[in-house]
């Protein structure tokens, strides 16, 4: 029977989800689901110094928002739990004792000062910095006596080789490490807690993980992991190291360059599907080069062999493009609901005053649906609907070479034309018909009317068209704004 595909996402609880880690979990998810396998969430929290309050809850919340559901994990349990490493300490102790017994690991009592001195000497001699194996040679009895006497110690793996080691990555093929790349690395720290090296190998084995998909920053750990599998006599899983996401300048993606927390993208108003689509395509391409893919389509087409091994560059324009696409796919009710928290945050008082709240908001949002790149932009794009007559420079009302007087006259004319449309007929279509036919009948220049009209309503260089805005504003507000513009221009009655 073929082995079931079981992958794991194994974050350290840092309090937020890095966008690069989102890529890793997506690749894991796609591999598992495309092979009808399982994805497991495991929390790697044995580094006490990095512990953050509520980190696991926050992580679960954001992963749920993104739409990644796990088959096993701390929140749902499973056959191979517990899924939080700090709750598995007795397992690591048991396993390290096995290695101590077989002699594949040993206690090292070297103090920090001794190690620093050793490193200094190595540096002076131009040698690579590595543990010199001093405690390797302690007898079992010596080691136990020191321990009983209360001396502090770490446990190191006895690296058995003096020759190079070749390890195989599914994407990259064979990777060769020389003996100087390896040292008797630490498996348990002086506080008794396991290192990543020990805990991840033990857990991957006990949780029956078939494929380890992780970031390429773990490649230096790769030979250590393999040697540990060999020491235990366990079959190793397949390893796949996913390239990093880089800044445009090819440096590591950092906070200085872009938001790195998925939570920030959520707050800004990115749609989960867009983030997933974006992260998956930064490192993998479906055979047919399709760019917009729903999760089900990705699962259908995903083959880990098609993943790229060159680093991907974080391209915010691409993300905005995809997000804009997903925003346009929303029906207007759903989109308005999604925009509502942003609008409420900025215009709560104004929103309360509108009688037909939802229908007005729907109209406002629908005018921007085409342009919106992310949801929080809605407040900036539509603020002129909520604030009283917008503040703008009266010069903006002037189209090309028109004189101030002409603009003022045209605005007065527009006022007259608009005033005779009754409230019931106040629609974009009727307003447009009325104004455009007047311009045509009198052989006038379209821009000389529509530009000042639009600016009078929005106060902006760029905005949706004047007729659409007028309809949404309503007759009374539209007339007030046109009148206000003529006052702003400060030209007296003609
Ligand atoms: N805890 C490691 C991290 O946070 C996991 C690496 C792995 O997937 O093995 O990056």
CSV table of C-alpha atoms and ligand atoms in Angstrom, one decimal, residues 8-14 21 24 28 42-45 50 85 196 200-201 204 212-215 217-218 225 239 241, ligand 1:
chain,number,residue,atom,x,y,z
A,8,UNK,CA,3.2,19.6,8.5
A,9,UNK,CA,3.4,23.3,9.0
A,10,UNK,CA,5.6,23.9,12.1
A,11,UNK,CA,5.7,27.5,13.0
A,12,UNK,CA,7.3,29.0,16.1
A,13,UNK,CA,4.7,31.1,17.8
A,14,UNK,CA,6.1,34.6,17.1
A,21,UNK,CA,5.6,31.5,6.1
A,24,UNK,CA,5.3,27.6,3.1
A,28,UNK,CA,2.3,22.2,2.2
A,42,UNK,CA,2.5,21.7,14.9
A,43,UNK,CA,3.6,24.5,17.2
A,44,UNK,CA,7.4,24.6,17.8
A,45,UNK,CA,7.6,26.5,21.0
A,50,UNK,CA,10.9,33.7,21.8
A,85,UNK,CA,6.2,20.8,21.4
A,196,UNK,CA,14.9,22.4,16.7
A,200,UNK,CA,11.6,18.4,14.6
A,201,UNK,CA,13.1,15.1,13.6
A,204,UNK,CA,8.3,14.3,12.0
A,212,UNK,CA,9.1,18.1,5.0
A,213,UNK,CA,8.4,21.3,3.1
A,214,UNK,CA,10.2,24.2,4.7
A,215,UNK,CA,12.1,27.4,3.8
A,217,UNK,CA,17.0,28.8,5.3
A,218,UNK,CA,16.9,25.3,6.8
A,225,UNK,CA,18.6,16.0,10.3
A,239,UNK,CA,12.7,17.1,1.9
A,241,UNK,CA,13.3,23.4,0.5
B,1,LIG,N1,9.9,26.2,13.6
B,1,LIG,C1,10.5,26.3,12.4
B,1,LIG,C2,10.2,27.7,11.9
B,1,LIG,O1,9.5,28.4,12.5
B,1,LIG,C3,10.0,25.3,11.4
B,1,LIG,C4,10.9,24.9,10.3
B,1,LIG,C5,10.4,23.6,9.7
B,1,LIG,O2,9.4,23.7,9.0
B,1,LIG,O3,11.0,22.6,9.9
B,1,LIG,O4,10.6,28.1,10.8
